[in-house]
Amino acid sequence: MADRSSDPQALQREIERSRQELARTIDELADRVNPSNVAHRGVERLKEEAEQVRRTVDTAIRVPDENGEPGPINPRIVMAGVGVVVGLTVLGMMRRRARRRR
């Protein structure tokens, strides 16, 4: 059996395999950093997170029926949410007015 380092054909095959692996690695890296692919992955991640938030909120604001399934929306939670939004809006308006007076 010939030594790999002294067999020119074996060296040539090894070099060609290394080139192919390097080309595949470069293609994978280029695909990973392609702006449209990065944006697509970001959008998909946001959609997944938004769906998870929607399910969590849906579970929190609905009164479970006798089967444990989500039923109608709990009006107390809706009113609390509306109160928070109104309160934050009023607070923001007050801060804006205070800044204008300075």
Short mmCIF file of N, CA and C in Angstrom, two decimals:
data_model
loop_
_atom_site.label_atom_id
_atom_site.label_comp_id
_atom_site.label_asym_id
_atom_site.label_seq_id
_atom_site.Cartn_x
_atom_site.Cartn_y
_atom_site.Cartn_z
N MET A 1 0.85 -1.18 0.00
CA MET A 1 0.00 0.00 0.00
C MET A 1 0.89 1.24 0.00
N ALA A 2 0.59 2.14 -0.89
CA ALA A 2 1.42 3.33 -1.06
C ALA A 2 1.08 4.36 0.00
N ASP A 3 2.07 5.15 0.38
CA ASP A 3 1.89 6.24 1.33
C ASP A 3 1.05 7.33 0.67
N ARG A 4 0.03 7.84 1.36
CA ARG A 4 -0.87 8.84 0.78
C ARG A 4 -0.13 10.10 0.37
N SER A 5 0.87 10.48 1.13
CA SER A 5 1.58 11.73 0.84
C SER A 5 2.45 11.61 -0.42
N SER A 6 2.80 10.40 -0.82
CA SER A 6 3.65 10.26 -2.00
C SER A 6 2.86 9.86 -3.23
N ASP A 7 1.57 9.56 -3.09
CA ASP A 7 0.74 9.17 -4.23
C ASP A 7 0.07 10.42 -4.79
N PRO A 8 0.50 10.89 -5.98
CA PRO A 8 -0.05 12.12 -6.55
C PRO A 8 -1.57 12.04 -6.80
N GLN A 9 -2.06 10.89 -7.22
CA GLN A 9 -3.50 10.77 -7.49
C GLN A 9 -4.30 10.85 -6.18
N ALA A 10 -3.78 10.25 -5.13
CA ALA A 10 -4.46 10.32 -3.83
C ALA A 10 -4.49 11.76 -3.33
N LEU A 11 -3.37 12.45 -3.51
CA LEU A 11 -3.31 13.87 -3.12
C LEU A 11 -4.31 14.69 -3.93
N GLN A 12 -4.38 14.40 -5.23
CA GLN A 12 -5.30 15.13 -6.11
C GLN A 12 -6.75 14.90 -5.66
N ARG A 13 -7.10 13.65 -5.34
CA ARG A 13 -8.46 13.33 -4.87
C ARG A 13 -8.75 14.04 -3.54
N GLU A 14 -7.78 14.03 -2.66
CA GLU A 14 -7.94 14.69 -1.36
C GLU A 14 -8.15 16.19 -1.54
N ILE A 15 -7.39 16.79 -2.43
CA ILE A 15 -7.54 18.23 -2.72
C ILE A 15 -8.92 18.51 -3.30
N GLU A 16 -9.38 17.66 -4.20
CA GLU A 16 -10.69 17.86 -4.81
C GLU A 16 -11.80 17.72 -3.77
N ARG A 17 -11.69 16.74 -2.87
CA ARG A 17 -12.68 16.59 -1.79
C ARG A 17 -12.69 17.83 -0.89
N SER A 18 -11.52 18.32 -0.57
CA SER A 18 -11.42 19.52 0.27
C SER A 18 -12.04 20.72 -0.43
N ARG A 19 -11.81 20.86 -1.71
CA ARG A 19 -12.42 21.97 -2.48
C ARG A 19 -13.94 21.88 -2.46
N GLN A 20 -14.46 20.67 -2.65
CA GLN A 20 -15.91 20.49 -2.66
C GLN A 20 -16.51 20.81 -1.28
N GLU A 21 -15.86 20.36 -0.23
CA GLU A 21 -16.33 20.67 1.13
C GLU A 21 -16.29 22.17 1.38
N LEU A 22 -15.22 22.82 0.97
CA LEU A 22 -15.09 24.26 1.14
C LEU A 22 -16.17 24.99 0.35
N ALA A 23 -16.43 24.54 -0.88
CA ALA A 23 -17.46 25.17 -1.70
C ALA A 23 -18.83 25.02 -1.04
N ARG A 24 -19.13 23.84 -0.49
CA ARG A 24 -20.40 23.63 0.21
C ARG A 24 -20.51 24.53 1.43
N THR A 25 -19.43 24.63 2.17
CA THR A 25 -19.43 25.48 3.37
C THR A 25 -19.65 26.94 3.00
N ILE A 26 -18.99 27.40 1.95
CA ILE A 26 -19.15 28.79 1.51
C ILE A 26 -20.58 29.04 1.05
N ASP A 27 -21.16 28.08 0.31
CA ASP A 27 -22.55 28.22 -0.13
C ASP A 27 -23.50 28.30 1.06
N GLU A 28 -23.27 27.46 2.07
CA GLU A 28 -24.12 27.49 3.26
C GLU A 28 -24.00 28.82 3.99
N LEU A 29 -22.78 29.32 4.12
CA LEU A 29 -22.59 30.62 4.78
C LEU A 29 -23.24 31.74 3.99
N ALA A 30 -23.10 31.72 2.68
CA ALA A 30 -23.71 32.74 1.85
C ALA A 30 -25.23 32.69 1.98
N ASP A 31 -25.78 31.49 2.07
CA ASP A 31 -27.22 31.35 2.23
C ASP A 31 -27.67 31.88 3.59
N ARG A 32 -26.88 31.63 4.62
CA ARG A 32 -27.24 32.10 5.96
C ARG A 32 -27.23 33.62 6.08
N VAL A 33 -26.30 34.29 5.41
CA VAL A 33 -26.17 35.73 5.57
C VAL A 33 -26.87 36.51 4.46
N ASN A 34 -27.51 35.82 3.53
CA ASN A 34 -28.26 36.49 2.47
C ASN A 34 -29.35 37.34 3.13
N PRO A 35 -29.38 38.64 2.84
CA PRO A 35 -30.34 39.53 3.53
C PRO A 35 -31.80 39.07 3.42
N SER A 36 -32.21 38.58 2.26
CA SER A 36 -33.61 38.16 2.13
C SER A 36 -33.88 36.92 2.99
N ASN A 37 -32.90 36.02 3.10
CA ASN A 37 -33.08 34.84 3.95
C ASN A 37 -33.09 35.22 5.42
N VAL A 38 -32.23 36.16 5.80
CA VAL A 38 -32.21 36.63 7.18
C VAL A 38 -33.55 37.29 7.52
N ALA A 39 -34.06 38.11 6.60
CA ALA A 39 -35.34 38.77 6.83
C ALA A 39 -36.47 37.75 6.92
N HIS A 40 -36.44 36.76 6.04
CA HIS A 40 -37.48 35.73 6.05
C HIS A 40 -37.47 34.97 7.38
N ARG A 41 -36.28 34.61 7.87
CA ARG A 41 -36.20 33.91 9.15
C ARG A 41 -36.71 34.81 10.29
N GLY A 42 -36.38 36.10 10.22
CA GLY A 42 -36.87 37.03 11.24
C GLY A 42 -38.38 37.16 11.24
N VAL A 43 -38.96 37.23 10.04
CA VAL A 43 -40.42 37.32 9.91
C VAL A 43 -41.07 36.06 10.45
N GLU A 44 -40.53 34.90 10.10
CA GLU A 44 -41.08 33.64 10.59
C GLU A 44 -41.01 33.57 12.11
N ARG A 45 -39.90 34.01 12.68
CA ARG A 45 -39.75 34.00 14.14
C ARG A 45 -40.77 34.94 14.78
N LEU A 46 -40.97 36.13 14.20
CA LEU A 46 -41.96 37.07 14.74
C LEU A 46 -43.37 36.50 14.66
N LYS A 47 -43.68 35.83 13.55
CA LYS A 47 -45.01 35.23 13.41
C LYS A 47 -45.23 34.17 14.48
N GLU A 48 -44.22 33.35 14.72
CA GLU A 48 -44.34 32.31 15.74
C GLU A 48 -44.54 32.93 17.12
N GLU A 49 -43.76 33.97 17.43
CA GLU A 49 -43.88 34.62 18.73
C GLU A 49 -45.23 35.32 18.87
N ALA A 50 -45.71 35.95 17.79
CA ALA A 50 -47.01 36.62 17.84
C ALA A 50 -48.12 35.60 18.06
N GLU A 51 -48.02 34.46 17.42
CA GLU A 51 -49.04 33.42 17.61
C GLU A 51 -49.01 32.90 19.05
N GLN A 52 -47.83 32.76 19.61
CA GLN A 52 -47.72 32.31 21.00
C GLN A 52 -48.32 33.35 21.94
N VAL A 53 -48.06 34.63 21.70
CA VAL A 53 -48.64 35.69 22.52
C VAL A 53 -50.16 35.69 22.37
N ARG A 54 -50.64 35.53 21.13
CA ARG A 54 -52.09 35.51 20.90
C ARG A 54 -52.75 34.37 21.68
N ARG A 55 -52.13 33.18 21.65
CA ARG A 55 -52.70 32.05 22.37
C ARG A 55 -52.70 32.30 23.88
N THR A 56 -51.61 32.89 24.38
CA THR A 56 -51.52 33.18 25.81
C THR A 56 -52.57 34.19 26.23
N VAL A 57 -52.71 35.25 25.45
CA VAL A 57 -53.71 36.28 25.77
C VAL A 57 -55.11 35.71 25.65
N ASP A 58 -55.34 34.91 24.60
CA ASP A 58 -56.66 34.31 24.40
C ASP A 58 -57.04 33.44 25.59
N THR A 59 -56.07 32.67 26.08
CA THR A 59 -56.32 31.82 27.24
C THR A 59 -56.58 32.66 28.48
N ALA A 60 -55.88 33.78 28.61
CA ALA A 60 -56.01 34.61 29.81
C ALA A 60 -57.32 35.39 29.84
N ILE A 61 -57.85 35.79 28.69
CA ILE A 61 -59.03 36.67 28.71
C ILE A 61 -60.35 35.93 28.55
N ARG A 62 -60.27 34.65 28.28
CA ARG A 62 -61.53 33.90 28.10
C ARG A 62 -61.86 33.09 29.35
N VAL A 63 -63.14 33.07 29.68
CA VAL A 63 -63.62 32.29 30.82
C VAL A 63 -63.81 30.85 30.33
N PRO A 64 -63.17 29.88 30.97
CA PRO A 64 -63.34 28.50 30.51
C PRO A 64 -64.77 28.01 30.76
N ASP A 65 -65.30 27.23 29.81
CA ASP A 65 -66.63 26.67 30.01
C ASP A 65 -66.52 25.40 30.84
N GLU A 66 -67.63 24.68 30.98
CA GLU A 66 -67.63 23.48 31.84
C GLU A 66 -66.72 22.37 31.31
N ASN A 67 -66.38 22.38 30.03
CA ASN A 67 -65.47 21.37 29.46
C ASN A 67 -64.01 21.80 29.54
N GLY A 68 -63.75 22.99 30.05
CA GLY A 68 -62.39 23.49 30.13
C GLY A 68 -61.95 24.21 28.86
N GLU A 69 -62.83 24.27 27.88
CA GLU A 69 -62.52 24.96 26.62
C GLU A 69 -62.70 26.46 26.82
N PRO A 70 -61.92 27.29 26.08
CA PRO A 70 -62.11 28.74 26.22
C PRO A 70 -63.51 29.15 25.77
N GLY A 71 -64.16 29.89 26.59
CA GLY A 71 -65.52 30.34 26.30
C GLY A 71 -65.52 31.80 25.90
N PRO A 72 -66.54 32.54 26.32
CA PRO A 72 -66.62 33.96 25.96
C PRO A 72 -65.53 34.78 26.67
N ILE A 73 -65.30 35.94 26.11
CA ILE A 73 -64.28 36.83 26.67
C ILE A 73 -64.75 37.34 28.03
N ASN A 74 -63.84 37.34 29.00
CA ASN A 74 -64.13 37.81 30.35
C ASN A 74 -64.20 39.34 30.31
N PRO A 75 -65.37 39.93 30.56
CA PRO A 75 -65.52 41.39 30.45
C PRO A 75 -64.66 42.16 31.47
N ARG A 76 -64.39 41.57 32.61
CA ARG A 76 -63.57 42.27 33.61
C ARG A 76 -62.15 42.49 33.08
N ILE A 77 -61.62 41.49 32.42
CA ILE A 77 -60.26 41.62 31.88
C ILE A 77 -60.23 42.63 30.75
N VAL A 78 -61.27 42.64 29.93
CA VAL A 78 -61.34 43.61 28.83
C VAL A 78 -61.40 45.03 29.40
N MET A 79 -62.20 45.22 30.42
CA MET A 79 -62.31 46.55 31.02
C MET A 79 -60.98 46.96 31.67
N ALA A 80 -60.31 46.02 32.30
CA ALA A 80 -59.01 46.34 32.89
C ALA A 80 -58.03 46.75 31.79
N GLY A 81 -58.04 46.05 30.66
CA GLY A 81 -57.16 46.39 29.54
C GLY A 81 -57.48 47.77 28.99
N VAL A 82 -58.76 48.06 28.84
CA VAL A 82 -59.17 49.38 28.36
C VAL A 82 -58.71 50.45 29.36
N GLY A 83 -58.84 50.17 30.64
CA GLY A 83 -58.40 51.12 31.66
C GLY A 83 -56.91 51.39 31.58
N VAL A 84 -56.14 50.35 31.35
CA VAL A 84 -54.69 50.51 31.24
C VAL A 84 -54.35 51.37 30.03
N VAL A 85 -55.00 51.09 28.89
CA VAL A 85 -54.73 51.85 27.66
C VAL A 85 -55.10 53.31 27.86
N VAL A 86 -56.26 53.56 28.44
CA VAL A 86 -56.70 54.95 28.68
C VAL A 86 -55.74 55.63 29.64
N GLY A 87 -55.36 54.93 30.70
CA GLY A 87 -54.43 55.51 31.67
C GLY A 87 -53.09 55.87 31.05
N LEU A 88 -52.55 54.97 30.24
CA LEU A 88 -51.27 55.26 29.58
C LEU A 88 -51.40 56.40 28.59
N THR A 89 -52.54 56.48 27.91
CA THR A 89 -52.76 57.58 26.97
C THR A 89 -52.80 58.92 27.70
N VAL A 90 -53.54 58.97 28.79
CA VAL A 90 -53.64 60.20 29.57
C VAL A 90 -52.26 60.58 30.13
N LEU A 91 -51.53 59.60 30.63
CA LEU A 91 -50.19 59.86 31.15
C LEU A 91 -49.27 60.43 30.05
N GLY A 92 -49.34 59.85 28.87
CA GLY A 92 -48.53 60.35 27.75
C GLY A 92 -48.90 61.77 27.37
N MET A 93 -50.19 62.06 27.37
CA MET A 93 -50.63 63.42 27.04
C MET A 93 -50.16 64.42 28.09
N MET A 94 -50.20 64.02 29.35
CA MET A 94 -49.76 64.92 30.42
C MET A 94 -48.26 65.19 30.31
N ARG A 95 -47.49 64.18 29.99
CA ARG A 95 -46.05 64.38 29.83
C ARG A 95 -45.75 65.30 28.65
N ARG A 96 -46.47 65.09 27.56
CA ARG A 96 -46.26 65.93 26.38
C ARG A 96 -46.56 67.40 26.70
N ARG A 97 -47.64 67.65 27.44
CA ARG A 97 -47.98 69.02 27.81
C ARG A 97 -46.92 69.61 28.74
N ALA A 98 -46.41 68.80 29.65
CA ALA A 98 -45.38 69.28 30.59
C ALA A 98 -44.12 69.65 29.83
N ARG A 99 -43.77 68.90 28.80
CA ARG A 99 -42.57 69.22 27.99
C ARG A 99 -42.75 70.51 27.21
N ARG A 100 -43.95 70.75 26.73
CA ARG A 100 -44.21 71.98 25.97
C ARG A 100 -44.09 73.22 26.84
N ARG A 101 -44.43 73.11 28.10
CA ARG A 101 -44.38 74.26 29.03
C ARG A 101 -42.98 74.66 29.38
N ARG A 102 -42.03 73.77 29.20
CA ARG A 102 -40.64 74.08 29.59
C ARG A 102 -40.01 75.07 28.70
#
